[in-house]
Each structure stands twice: as structure tokens, then as C-alpha cells.
XYZ file of C-alpha atoms in Angstrom:
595
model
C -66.885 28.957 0.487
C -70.780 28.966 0.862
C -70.732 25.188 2.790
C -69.044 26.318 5.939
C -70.487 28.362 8.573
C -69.639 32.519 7.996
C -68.918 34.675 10.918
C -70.959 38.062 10.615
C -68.172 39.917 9.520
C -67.436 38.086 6.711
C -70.213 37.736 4.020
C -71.222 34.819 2.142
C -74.552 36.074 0.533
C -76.573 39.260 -0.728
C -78.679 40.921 2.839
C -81.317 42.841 3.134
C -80.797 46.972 3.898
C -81.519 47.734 7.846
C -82.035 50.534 9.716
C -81.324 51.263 13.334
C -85.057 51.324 13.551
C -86.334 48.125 12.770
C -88.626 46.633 15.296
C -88.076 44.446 18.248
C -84.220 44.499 17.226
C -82.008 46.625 19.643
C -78.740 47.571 17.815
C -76.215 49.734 19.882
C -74.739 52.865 18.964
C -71.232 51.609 19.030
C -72.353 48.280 16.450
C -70.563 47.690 13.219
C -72.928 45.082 12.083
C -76.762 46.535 11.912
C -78.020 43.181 10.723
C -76.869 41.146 13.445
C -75.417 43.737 16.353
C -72.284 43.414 18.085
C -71.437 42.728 21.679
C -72.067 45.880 24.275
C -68.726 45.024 25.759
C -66.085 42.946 25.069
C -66.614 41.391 29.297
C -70.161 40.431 27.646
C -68.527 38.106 24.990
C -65.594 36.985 27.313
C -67.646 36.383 30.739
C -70.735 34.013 27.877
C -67.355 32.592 26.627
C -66.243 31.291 29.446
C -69.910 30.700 30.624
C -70.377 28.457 28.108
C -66.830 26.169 28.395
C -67.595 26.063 32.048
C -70.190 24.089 32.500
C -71.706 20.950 34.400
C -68.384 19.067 33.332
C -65.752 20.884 34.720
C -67.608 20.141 38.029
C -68.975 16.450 37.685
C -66.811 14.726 34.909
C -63.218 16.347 35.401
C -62.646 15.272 39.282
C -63.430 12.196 38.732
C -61.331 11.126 35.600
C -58.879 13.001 37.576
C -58.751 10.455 40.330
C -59.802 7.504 37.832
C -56.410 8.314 35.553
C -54.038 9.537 38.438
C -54.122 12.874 37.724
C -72.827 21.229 5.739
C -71.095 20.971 8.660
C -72.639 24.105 10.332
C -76.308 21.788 9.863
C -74.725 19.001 12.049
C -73.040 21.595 14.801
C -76.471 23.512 14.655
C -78.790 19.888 14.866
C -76.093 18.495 17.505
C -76.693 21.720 19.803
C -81.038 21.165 19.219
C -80.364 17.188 20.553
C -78.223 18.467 23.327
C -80.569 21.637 24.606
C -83.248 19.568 24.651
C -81.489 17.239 27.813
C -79.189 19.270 29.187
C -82.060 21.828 30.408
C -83.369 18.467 31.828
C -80.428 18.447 34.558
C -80.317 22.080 34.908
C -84.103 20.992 35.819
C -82.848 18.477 38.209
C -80.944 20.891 39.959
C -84.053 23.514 40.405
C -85.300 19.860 41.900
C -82.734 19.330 44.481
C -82.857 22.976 45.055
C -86.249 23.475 45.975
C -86.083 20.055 48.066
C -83.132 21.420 50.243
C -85.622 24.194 51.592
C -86.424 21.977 54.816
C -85.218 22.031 58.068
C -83.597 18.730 57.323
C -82.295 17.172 53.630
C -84.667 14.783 52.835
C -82.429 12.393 51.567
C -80.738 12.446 55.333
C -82.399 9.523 56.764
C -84.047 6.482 55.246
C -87.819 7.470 55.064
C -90.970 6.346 53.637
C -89.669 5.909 50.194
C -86.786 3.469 51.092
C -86.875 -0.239 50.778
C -85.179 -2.382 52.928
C -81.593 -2.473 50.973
C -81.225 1.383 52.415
C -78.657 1.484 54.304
C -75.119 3.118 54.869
C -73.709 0.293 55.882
C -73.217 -2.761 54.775
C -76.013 -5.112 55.090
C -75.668 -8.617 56.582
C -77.707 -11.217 54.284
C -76.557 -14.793 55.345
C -74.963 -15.813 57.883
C -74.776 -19.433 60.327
C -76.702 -20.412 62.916
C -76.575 -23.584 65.018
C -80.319 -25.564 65.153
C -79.627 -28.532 66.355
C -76.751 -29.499 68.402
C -73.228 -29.587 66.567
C -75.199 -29.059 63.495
C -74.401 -25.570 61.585
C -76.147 -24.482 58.643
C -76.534 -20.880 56.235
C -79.749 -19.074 56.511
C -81.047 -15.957 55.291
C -81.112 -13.238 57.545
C -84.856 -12.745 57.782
C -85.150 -16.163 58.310
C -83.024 -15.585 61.361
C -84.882 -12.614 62.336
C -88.445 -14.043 61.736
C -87.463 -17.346 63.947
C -85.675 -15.520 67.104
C -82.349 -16.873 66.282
C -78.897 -15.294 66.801
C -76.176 -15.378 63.895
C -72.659 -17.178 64.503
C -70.253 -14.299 65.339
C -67.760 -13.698 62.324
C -70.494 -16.095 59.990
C -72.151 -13.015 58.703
C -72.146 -12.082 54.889
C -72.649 -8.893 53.952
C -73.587 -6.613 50.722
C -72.881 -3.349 50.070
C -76.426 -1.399 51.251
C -77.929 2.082 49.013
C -77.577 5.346 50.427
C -80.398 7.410 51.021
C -79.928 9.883 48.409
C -79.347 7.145 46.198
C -82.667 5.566 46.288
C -84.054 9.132 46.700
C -82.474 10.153 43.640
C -84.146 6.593 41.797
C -87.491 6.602 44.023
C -88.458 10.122 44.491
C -86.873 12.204 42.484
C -86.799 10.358 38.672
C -89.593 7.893 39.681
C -87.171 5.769 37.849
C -88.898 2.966 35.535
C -86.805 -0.457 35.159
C -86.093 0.829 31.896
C -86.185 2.038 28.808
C -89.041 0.063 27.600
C -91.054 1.506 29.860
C -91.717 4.699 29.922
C -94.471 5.766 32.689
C -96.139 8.968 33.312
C -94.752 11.814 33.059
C -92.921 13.558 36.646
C -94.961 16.679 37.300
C -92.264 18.750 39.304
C -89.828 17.966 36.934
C -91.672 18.838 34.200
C -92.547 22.067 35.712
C -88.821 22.314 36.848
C -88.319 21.744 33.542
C -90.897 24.683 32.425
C -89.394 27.099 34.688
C -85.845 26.531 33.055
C -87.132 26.858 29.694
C -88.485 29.898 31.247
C -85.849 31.476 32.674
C -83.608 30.558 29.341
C -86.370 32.317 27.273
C -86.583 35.491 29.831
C -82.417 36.056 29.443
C -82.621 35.578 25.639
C -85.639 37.305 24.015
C -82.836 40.290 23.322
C -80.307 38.069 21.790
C -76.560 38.541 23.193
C -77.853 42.022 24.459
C -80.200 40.570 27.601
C -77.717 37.386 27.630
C -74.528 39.637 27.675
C -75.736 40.975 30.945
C -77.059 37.755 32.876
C -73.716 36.334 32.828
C -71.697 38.846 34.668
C -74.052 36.695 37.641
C -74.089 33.161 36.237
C -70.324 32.895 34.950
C -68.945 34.501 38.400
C -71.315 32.943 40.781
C -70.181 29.535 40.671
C -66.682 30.685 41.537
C -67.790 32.240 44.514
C -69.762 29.022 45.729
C -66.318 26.530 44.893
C -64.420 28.919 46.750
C -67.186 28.791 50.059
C -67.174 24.803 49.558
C -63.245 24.520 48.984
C -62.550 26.817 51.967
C -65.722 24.810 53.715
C -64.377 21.463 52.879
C -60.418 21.861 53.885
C -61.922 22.752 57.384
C -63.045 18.790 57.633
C -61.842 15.912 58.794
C -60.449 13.638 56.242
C -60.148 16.196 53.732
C -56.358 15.919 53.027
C -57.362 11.972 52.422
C -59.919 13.247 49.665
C -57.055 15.677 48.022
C -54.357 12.900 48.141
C -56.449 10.852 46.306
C -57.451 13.643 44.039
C -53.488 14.715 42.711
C -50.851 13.593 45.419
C -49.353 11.049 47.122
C -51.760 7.807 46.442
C -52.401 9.280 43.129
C -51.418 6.287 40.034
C -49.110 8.481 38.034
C -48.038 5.136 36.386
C -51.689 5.373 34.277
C -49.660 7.640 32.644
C -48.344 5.364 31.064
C -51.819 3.719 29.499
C -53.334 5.188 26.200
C -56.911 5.030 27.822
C -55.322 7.568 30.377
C -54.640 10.064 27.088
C -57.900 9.230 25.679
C -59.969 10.427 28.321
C -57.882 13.686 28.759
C -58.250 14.674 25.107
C -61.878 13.668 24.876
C -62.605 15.827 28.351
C -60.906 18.760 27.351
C -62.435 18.508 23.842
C -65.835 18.421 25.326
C -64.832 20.745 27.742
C -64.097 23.475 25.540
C -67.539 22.996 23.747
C -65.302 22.762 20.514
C -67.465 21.973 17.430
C -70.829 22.675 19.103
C -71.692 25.789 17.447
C -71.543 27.894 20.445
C -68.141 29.018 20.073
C -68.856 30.211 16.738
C -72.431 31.812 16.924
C -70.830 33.792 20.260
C -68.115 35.543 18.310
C -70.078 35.767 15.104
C -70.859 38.961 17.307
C -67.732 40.368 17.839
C -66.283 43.738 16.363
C -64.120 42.369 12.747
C -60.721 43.669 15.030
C -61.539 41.707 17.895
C -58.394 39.767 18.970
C -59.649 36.174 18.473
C -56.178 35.114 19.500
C -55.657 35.971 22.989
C -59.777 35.490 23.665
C -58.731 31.584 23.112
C -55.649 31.501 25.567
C -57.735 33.119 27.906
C -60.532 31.177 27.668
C -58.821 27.788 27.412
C -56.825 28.817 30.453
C -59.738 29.691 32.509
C -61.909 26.744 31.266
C -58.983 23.881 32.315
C -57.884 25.916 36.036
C -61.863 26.462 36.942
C -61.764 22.638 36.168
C -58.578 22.010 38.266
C -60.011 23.930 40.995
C -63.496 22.679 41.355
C -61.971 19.125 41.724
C -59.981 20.719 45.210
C -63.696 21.978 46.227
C -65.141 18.441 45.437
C -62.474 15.856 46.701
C -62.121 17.921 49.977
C -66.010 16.575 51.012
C -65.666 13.262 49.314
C -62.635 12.645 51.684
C -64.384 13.918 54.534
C -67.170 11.654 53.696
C -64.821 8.573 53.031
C -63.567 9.549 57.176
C -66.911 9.414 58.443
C -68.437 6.285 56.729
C -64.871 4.162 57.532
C -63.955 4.102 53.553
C -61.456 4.611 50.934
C -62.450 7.423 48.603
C -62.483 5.170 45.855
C -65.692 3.658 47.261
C -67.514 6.713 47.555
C -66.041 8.767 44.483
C -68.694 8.815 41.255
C -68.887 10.286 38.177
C -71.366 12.012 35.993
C -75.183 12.070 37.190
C -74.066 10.206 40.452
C -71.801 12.286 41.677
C -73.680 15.627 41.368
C -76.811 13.583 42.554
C -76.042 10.753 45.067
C -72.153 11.414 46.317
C -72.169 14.766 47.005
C -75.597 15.521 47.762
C -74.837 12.382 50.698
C -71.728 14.448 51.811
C -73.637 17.648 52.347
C -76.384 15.543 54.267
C -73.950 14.982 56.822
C -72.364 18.293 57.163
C -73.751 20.716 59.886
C -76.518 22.980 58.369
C -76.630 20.823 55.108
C -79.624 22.473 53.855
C -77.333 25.603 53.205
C -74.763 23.755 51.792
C -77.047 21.589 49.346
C -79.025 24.845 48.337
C -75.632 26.565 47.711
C -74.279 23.770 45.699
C -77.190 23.265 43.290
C -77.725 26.826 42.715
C -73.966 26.505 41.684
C -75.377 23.808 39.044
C -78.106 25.523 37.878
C -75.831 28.992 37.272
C -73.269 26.607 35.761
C -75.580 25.233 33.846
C -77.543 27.951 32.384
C -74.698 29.537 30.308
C -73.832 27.088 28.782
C -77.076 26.317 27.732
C -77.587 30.388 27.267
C -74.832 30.067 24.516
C -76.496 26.450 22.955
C -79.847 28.085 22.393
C -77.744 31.124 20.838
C -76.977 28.755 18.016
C -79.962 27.923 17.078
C -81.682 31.493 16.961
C -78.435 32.478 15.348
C -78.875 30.359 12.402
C -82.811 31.437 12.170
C -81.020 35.319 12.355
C -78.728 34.339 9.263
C -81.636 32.295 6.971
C -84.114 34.897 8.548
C -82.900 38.298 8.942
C -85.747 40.405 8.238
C -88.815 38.402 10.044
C -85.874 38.125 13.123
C -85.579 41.724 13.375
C -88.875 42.246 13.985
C -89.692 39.088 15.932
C -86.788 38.073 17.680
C -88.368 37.552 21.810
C -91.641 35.562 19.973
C -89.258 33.421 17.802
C -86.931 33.017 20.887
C -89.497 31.987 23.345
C -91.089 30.074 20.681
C -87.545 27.964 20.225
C -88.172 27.197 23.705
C -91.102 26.014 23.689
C -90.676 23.664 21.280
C -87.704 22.227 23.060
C -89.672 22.147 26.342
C -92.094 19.872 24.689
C -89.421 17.309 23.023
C -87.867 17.185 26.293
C -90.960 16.034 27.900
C -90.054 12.636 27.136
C -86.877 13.418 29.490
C -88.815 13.753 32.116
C -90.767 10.631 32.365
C -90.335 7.968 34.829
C -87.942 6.360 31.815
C -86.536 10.132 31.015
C -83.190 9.197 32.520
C -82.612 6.423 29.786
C -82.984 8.580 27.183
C -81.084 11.340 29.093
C -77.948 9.282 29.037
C -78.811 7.758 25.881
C -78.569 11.389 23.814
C -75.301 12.198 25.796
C -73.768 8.981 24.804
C -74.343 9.135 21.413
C -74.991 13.202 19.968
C -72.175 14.546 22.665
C -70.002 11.281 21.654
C -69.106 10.329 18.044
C -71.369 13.060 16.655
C -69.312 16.078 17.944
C -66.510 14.152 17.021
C -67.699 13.422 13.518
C -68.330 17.196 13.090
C -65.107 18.821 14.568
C -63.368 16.130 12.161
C -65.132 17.568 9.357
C -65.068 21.024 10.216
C -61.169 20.482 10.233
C -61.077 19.059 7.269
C -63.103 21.712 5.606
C -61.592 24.670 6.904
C -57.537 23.565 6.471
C -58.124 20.952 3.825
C -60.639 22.086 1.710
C -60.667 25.921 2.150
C -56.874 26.211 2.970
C -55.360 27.054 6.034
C -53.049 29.033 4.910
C -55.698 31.302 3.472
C -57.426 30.986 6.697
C -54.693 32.227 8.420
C -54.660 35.256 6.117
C -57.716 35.920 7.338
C -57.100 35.869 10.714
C -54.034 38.437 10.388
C -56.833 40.798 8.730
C -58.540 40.587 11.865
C -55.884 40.806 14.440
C -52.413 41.917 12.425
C -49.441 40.162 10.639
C -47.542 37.865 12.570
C -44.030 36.003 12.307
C -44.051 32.739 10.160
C -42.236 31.361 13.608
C -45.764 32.716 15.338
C -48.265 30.224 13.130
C -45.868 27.364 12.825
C -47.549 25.238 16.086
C -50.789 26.348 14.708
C -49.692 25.227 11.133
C -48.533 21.874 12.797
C -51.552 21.406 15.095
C -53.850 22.528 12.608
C -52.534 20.215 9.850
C -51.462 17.395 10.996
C -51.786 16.817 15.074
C -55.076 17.817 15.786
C -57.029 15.954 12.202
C -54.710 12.819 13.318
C -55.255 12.436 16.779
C -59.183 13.175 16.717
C -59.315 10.099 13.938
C -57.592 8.174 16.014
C -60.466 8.768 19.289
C -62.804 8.610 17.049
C -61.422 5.038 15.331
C -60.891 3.992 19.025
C -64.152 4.637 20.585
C -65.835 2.703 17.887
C -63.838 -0.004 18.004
C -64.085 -0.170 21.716
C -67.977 0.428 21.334
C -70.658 -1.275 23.613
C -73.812 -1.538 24.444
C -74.207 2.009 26.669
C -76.258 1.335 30.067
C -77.738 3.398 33.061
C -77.287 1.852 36.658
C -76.251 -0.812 35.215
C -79.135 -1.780 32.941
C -79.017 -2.230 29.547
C -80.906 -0.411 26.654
C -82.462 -2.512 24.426
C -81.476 -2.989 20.441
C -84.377 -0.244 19.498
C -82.677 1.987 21.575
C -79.495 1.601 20.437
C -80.733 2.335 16.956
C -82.208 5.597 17.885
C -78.939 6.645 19.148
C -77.776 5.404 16.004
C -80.222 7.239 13.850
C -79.380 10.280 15.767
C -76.094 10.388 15.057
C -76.941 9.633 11.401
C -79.530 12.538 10.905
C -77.166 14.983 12.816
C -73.972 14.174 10.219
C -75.864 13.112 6.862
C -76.589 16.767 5.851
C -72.678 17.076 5.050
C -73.182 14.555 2.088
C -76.324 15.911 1.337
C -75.848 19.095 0.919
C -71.870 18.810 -0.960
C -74.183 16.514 -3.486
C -76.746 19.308 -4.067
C -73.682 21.801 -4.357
C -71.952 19.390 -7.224
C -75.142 19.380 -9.142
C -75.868 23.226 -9.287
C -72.259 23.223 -10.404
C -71.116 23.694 -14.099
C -68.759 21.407 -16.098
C -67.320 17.551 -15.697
C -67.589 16.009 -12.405
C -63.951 16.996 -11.146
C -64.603 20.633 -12.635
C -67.744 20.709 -10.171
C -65.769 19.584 -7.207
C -63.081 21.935 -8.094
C -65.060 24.715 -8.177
C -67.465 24.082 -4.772
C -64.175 23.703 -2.795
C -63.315 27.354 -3.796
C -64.868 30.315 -1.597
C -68.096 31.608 -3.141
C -67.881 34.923 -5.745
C -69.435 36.840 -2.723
C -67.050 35.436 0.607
C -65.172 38.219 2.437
C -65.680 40.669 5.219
C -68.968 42.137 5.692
C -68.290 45.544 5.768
C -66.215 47.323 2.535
C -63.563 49.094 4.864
C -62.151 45.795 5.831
C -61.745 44.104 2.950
C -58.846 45.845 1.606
C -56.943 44.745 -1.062
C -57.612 41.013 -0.968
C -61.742 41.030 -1.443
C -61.724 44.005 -2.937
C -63.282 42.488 -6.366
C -65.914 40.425 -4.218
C -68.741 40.739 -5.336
C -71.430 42.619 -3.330
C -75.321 43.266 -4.432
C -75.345 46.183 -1.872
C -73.298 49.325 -1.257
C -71.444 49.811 1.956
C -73.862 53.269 2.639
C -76.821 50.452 3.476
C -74.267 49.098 6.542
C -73.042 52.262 7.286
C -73.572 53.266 11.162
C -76.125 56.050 11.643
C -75.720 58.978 14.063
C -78.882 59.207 16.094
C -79.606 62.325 13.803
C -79.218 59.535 10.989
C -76.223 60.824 9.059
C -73.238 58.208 9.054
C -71.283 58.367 11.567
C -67.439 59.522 10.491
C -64.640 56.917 10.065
């Protein structure tokens, strides 16, 4: 079926003869696929796996709806993953920031310094309150009025509002420059772009060898972050007020009636949806590298299991300090608990302010981010040079680090407008819209086109060429999830997000209709190719209208495995412009290497 996406051991077109020679292109002695390469080991694939589900979410997202809740489709993954590179190196680039800023003697989002305004404060501020003038006579002033004219407020007549924190207006003031919004856009930041720049770099640097360099670089950035949560949980249960942070987090004055609220299910299945990167391309250009036996099966219970109890976990490390900072400050933890941008950037970075030898702390905890961050964006970028590998075999195989560092440059330079003083705006306004309805919108599709369209019981024969025959009893939840569960309840988010739709907003300001649009028209570009290209497919087809259809919903003359010896009976009349002797493995000697 030449529309959907075709992992490398199972062919969908005609490729070129390699050699273990080619240039630039580092093949192992152990690969089965010489066009593409396999993984060195199979801790390579899971440790970039789980690199890439565990990401910036698991940290920043999960806690918090935790505590909030008690408790051509292959075009539109691969344009999805371009749209959501290009910003999410832009907070890895925050992090390198925050990183480089916590190399002081003191945070300098501690105190309120030279970049504060008067509303800085961490506690509330007192704004009106009553003074007597005039004998018996009483009236409401402003506060500066009452400053500015010696007088002295009414005891128990103040009226207070809620002040910023420093590292809120440091985040706004210093560190994004931010604009008043998305109309206007300002200069560009120079340390973020060249935060930015060294990201790109450092993305580029662990790529130019494909999964071979990258395969490697995880065994730091997938284990590292456990390591910090671990310091920070063990860290944070040493504080005061901790056990009021975890108590909010899952225990006793957790709301386990939300429960009993749909929004409550919504959230969970749309954060362990995105959590799992499902339908981004990742998951698919990772182990399009794998040997054809690798168990596929039990790398997806691992994986899933790892992904949801790092997530579980990391909301211990966090709501440990965000209780100890509720203590100090005289608050509930649902006044100082955030989500998102805010809590990586303003709640926790003000906890670690206050913690003895905070610079270590901060430095620790953003290098976390960064590590977490890079790969999963190590396994984004993956998709795109895989697709350029599949269109462009033979020019990749000779040029794969200039095509690779070229990818990133490019990407560096559309995510320049990211990094503006309005680069925020369109930060969030990407997320809300290409990681929203358009992943949706594709893993709907993708459903649809693999059980519906190609047949999922076929599928299923393919896995069980992979990994073995199983019981009927074994595929029957997958049958039923696969089917009917998953397709329903993804319709029904989707259907329910839209019809809950409005107008997205950052700090509270809203973007303006031409912004909306573009997030709009992004969503449109990203999912239009699916129509496009199943028209283009109907008229190349012979016959009537319905004989067209017919026949593009049946797998291509040339789908199967890549490799002869595992076809075996069932594609064993594909049909195949090369011989098997142009795949074979050669011995360094360059004989084939026995069966």
C-alpha cells in the first residue's frame, strides 16, 4: 500500500544496489539493511525510544494535570515534526538560557533588581487603602498618594493585589524581552538566538551519523535526567512542607471526585497521547531501523511503562519543592502550582531561588531540561532526514553529515522568528495548534489507514512474521482497541476540542484574528497532503471511479519485507526489480556472509 509510511524492512519500491563502501555512510557489520543500517544495539533503539517519549512533558505538563484532575499521512507526521523542531529547540534554548544564567554566586532572579517594576513583589501588594484627612472624615486613596503625602493607612483598610515574583518578571523582562504581543514583533534576542545556535549545534554534532552517533549520545541524555529527579526528589522530601506539596500532588486533599468529570478523562488521554509521541513520526522512523525479528511487542510495554512511571515520578520530585515553597511564602500549593512554560520557568526556578546553594540546584535542573529535551528532539529531526534517506538514498549515502547539518540550519533560521521579543506568541501559538488537532488529525488517519483501509487483520499477519504466531485470545484487546476503542475515542477528543475551541492566549493576552489563521493554515498545510495525494493516486489508477479506489486501497505489486529470506510464503510473488545478492551482507573480504 504505497500511501502509508514503509518500515525499512518491508519494501514499497525498486532501490538502488549499495555496497558497504559507499561514502560518508557507516553500515555495521552485523546490519541487515545496507541501504538504511540497523541499530548497533538493541539499548541504542530502546534508551532513543524512551528518549524520545520522555520529554519536556512528563516533567512540566503531567504534575500539574495531576494536581488540576485529582490524580499521505506519513507527509503530515513528517511536516507536523518540521513545525514542531523548529520551537521545541527554542525551549531546549531557553534552558541553555537559564543554565548559563545560574552560573553566579547568586540566581539572578533571587531578588528584585534593576529590571523589576514596582508590581515585584512576593507578597501581596497593598494598593488602596483609608486614611482619615480631616477630622471624622474617612476617605480611599491610592497608596502612593499616601506615601507621596506622609500619611499613614487605617489599620485593617488596606487592599491588596497579588504582586509578580522575581523570576516572573525576569522570565518576561530579561529573559524573552517579551513584546505586548503578537503584533509586535521587536528585535530579535541575541543570547537566545545564539542559545538557539548552539542547540541546533549540538543536535547537528549528535546526528551527522544518523542513529549510529545518536544511538550513543543517549545512553547520557535518556539516563541523566533520572539521576537529577532522583537528587531533587531525595533533595526535596528533606524540606519543610514537602509532605503538603505530595498531598496535594496524589493523597489526602487530592479531588478524586474529578473522576467523575469527562474533562478529567480528556486530559488523561490527550497527555498520554502526546506523551507517547504517538503519530509524530518519531516512533516510526526510530524502528524503521530495527533488525525485521525485532520484538516490536514487548519494546511497546516497555516503553509505555517507562514513559507513564518516569512521568509519575518526576511529579514526586516536583510537588516536593512546590510544597516547600507553598510553606515558606504562607500559601496553598494551588497558588503557586503552574503548568507548561510557567512552571519550568517561573515556579520552580522561584523554588530553587530560595533553597540553600540554588545556583546548583537551578544548573542541575535545567541541564535536566536540556538532556530531556534533546532526545526527543534527537528522534524529531530523525524523521525528517529519514524521509530525505527513503526519497534520497543514493545522494544520502554519500552526504548524510552536510544534508544533516544543513536540515539544521534551515530550521535554525525559521525559528528565528521564535526568538524575537514576540517569539513566545508564536511559540505557544505552533504548540496549540500543530501539537493539538494536527497530531490528532493524523493519528486518526493513520488508524484509519492502517486497520480500515489496509486491514488489520493483515497487519497483524505481519506483525506475527516479525515476532511469531500468537493465540487469537493474544490479539483480541488489540483487535478491540485497534478497531473500535482507540478510532472512537480519538474522534470523540478530537470532536470535543473543537467544539470547546477558543481563542488560544499567552499570559493572558489574546492573539489577534491573523494569528489565529496562521495556526489555522498550519494545521491545513500539515493535513491537506492526505487528499492530495489519494486524488493523484485515483487518477494514475485504471478503470471506473470505484475500480480506482478499489485498487489504491490494496498494497502496491511491490509491498513486503525488504529482504527475500523473510518473505516466505506470503510475498513470495512480490514483485522485486533487484535480486536479494545486491542486499546480501558482505564479509569484510566481500563474499556474503553465510545464513
Amino acid at each position: 500500500m504505497d500511501k502509508l509510511k514503509c518500515p525499512s524492512f518491508f519494501k514499497c519500491r525498486g532501490k538502488e544496489k549499495v555496497t558497504a563502501s559507499s561514502e560518508n555512510f557507516h553500515i555495521g557489520e552485523n546490519d541487515e539493511n545496507l541501504d538504511r543500517g540497523n541499530w548497533s544495539k538493541k539499548s541504542d533503539y530502546l534508551l532513543s525510544m524512551v528518549g524520545y517519549a520522555v520529554g519536556l512533558g512528563n516533567v512540566w505538563r503531567f504534575p500539574y494535570l495531576t494536581y488540576n484532575n485529582g490524580g499521505g499521512v506519513g507527509i503530515t507526521m513528517v511536516l507536523i515534526s518540521i513545525f514542531v523542531t523548529i520551537y521545541y529547540n527554542v525551549i531546549i534554548a531557553y534552558s541553555l538560557y537559564y543554565m548559563f544564567a545560574s552560573f553566579q554566586r547568586e540566581l539572578p532572579w533571587q531578588n528584585c533588581s534593576y529590571w523589576a517594576d514596582k508590581t515585584c513583589s512576593r507578597s501581596p501588594i497593598v494598593t488602596h487603602c483609608n486614611v482619615s484627612i480631616k477630622l471624622g472624615e474617612i476617605f480611599q486613596v491610592n497608596k502612593s498618594w499616601v506615601d507621596a503625602n506622609n500619611f499613614t493607612c487605617i489599620n485593617g483598610s488596606e487592599v491588596y493585589q497579588p504582586g509578580q515574583l522575581p523570576s516572573e518578571q525576569y522570565w518576561n523582562k530579561v529573559a524573552l524581552q517579551r513584546s505586548s504581543g503578537l503584533d509586535e514583533t521587536g528585535v530579535i534576542v541575541w543570547y537566545l538566538a545564539l542559545c538557539l545556535l548552539l542547540a541546533w549545534l549540538i543536535v547537528g554534532t549528535a546526528l551527522f551519523k544518523g542513529i549510529k552517533s545518536s544511538g550513543k549520545v543517549v545512553y547520557f541524555t535518556a539516563i541523566f535526567p533520572y539521576v537529577v529527579l532522583l537528587i531533587l526528589l531525595i533533595r526535596g522530601a528533606t524540606l519543610d512542607g514537602a509532605s503538603k506539596g505530595i498531598s496535594y500532588y496524589i493523597g489526602a486533599q487530592s479531588n478524586f471526585t474529578k473522576l467523575r468529570e469527562a474533562e478529567v478523562w480528556k486530559d488523561a488521554a490527550t497527555q498520554i497521547f502526546y506523551s507517547l509521541s504517538v503519530a509524530w513520526g518519531g516512533l516510526v522512523a526510530l524502528s524503521s531501523y530495527n533488525k525485521f525479528n525485532n520484538n516490536c511487542f514487548s519494546d511497546a510495554i516497555v516503553i509505555c511503562l517507562t514513559n507513564c512511571l518516569t512521568s509519575v515520578f518526576a511529579g514526586f520530585a516536583i510537588f516536593s519543592i512546590l510544597g516547600h515553597m507553598a510553606h515558606i511564602s504562607g500559601k496553598e500549593v494551588s497558588q503557586v502550582v503552574k503548568s507548561g512554560f510557567d512552571l519550568a520557568f517561573i515556579a520552580y526556578p522561584e523554588a530553587l531561588a530560595q533553597l540553600p546553594g540554588g545556583p546548583f540546584w537551578s544548573i542541575l535542573f535545567f541541564f535536566m531540561l536540556l538532556t530531556l529535551g534533546l532526545d526527543s528532539q534527537f528522534a524529531s529531526v530523525e524523521t525528517i532526514t529519514t524521509t530525505i534517506q527513503d526519497l534520497f538514498p543514493k545522494v544520502m549515502k554519500k552526504m548524510r553529515a552536510p544534508i544533516t547539518l544543513c536540515c539544521c540550519l534551515v530550521l535554525f533560521l525559521l525559528g528565528l522568528i521564535c526568538v524575537t521579543q514576540a517569539g513566545i506568541y508564536w511559540v505557544h501559538l505552533i504548540d496549540h495548534f500543530c501539537a493539538g488537532w494536527g497530531i490528532l488529525i493524523a493519528a486518526i488517519l493513520e488508524l484509519i489507514g492502517i486497520i480500515w483501509i489496509y486491514g488489520g487483520n493483515r497487519f497483524i499477519e505481519d506483525i506475527e512474521m516479525m515476532i511469531g504466531a500468537k493465540r487469537w485470545l493474544f490479539w483480541l484487546w488489540w483487535r478491540a482497541c485497534w478497531f473500535v476503542i482507540t478510532p472512537v475515542l480519538l474522534t470523540a477528543i478530537l470532536i470535543w476540542s473543537l467544539v470547546q475551541f477558543h481563542r488560544p492566549e499567552y499570559a493572558q493576552i489574546p492573539y489577534p484574528d491573523w494569528g489565529v489563521a496562521i495556526g489555522w493554515c498550519m494545521i491545513i498545510f500539515c493535513i491537506i497532503w492526505i487528499p492530495i495525494m489519494a486524488i493523484i493516486k485515483i487518477i494514475q489508477a485504471e478503470g471506473t471511479i470505484l475500480q480506482r479506489i478499489v485498487s489504491c486501497c490494496r498494497p502496491a505489486s511491490n509491498w513486503g519485507p525488504y529482504l527475500e529470506r523473510h518473505r516466505g510464503e506470503r510475498y513470495k510473488n512480490m514483485v522485486d526489480r533487484e535480486k536479494e545478492t545486491d542486499h546480501e551482507i558482505p564479509t569484510v573480504s566481500g563474499s556474503r556472509k553465510p545464513e
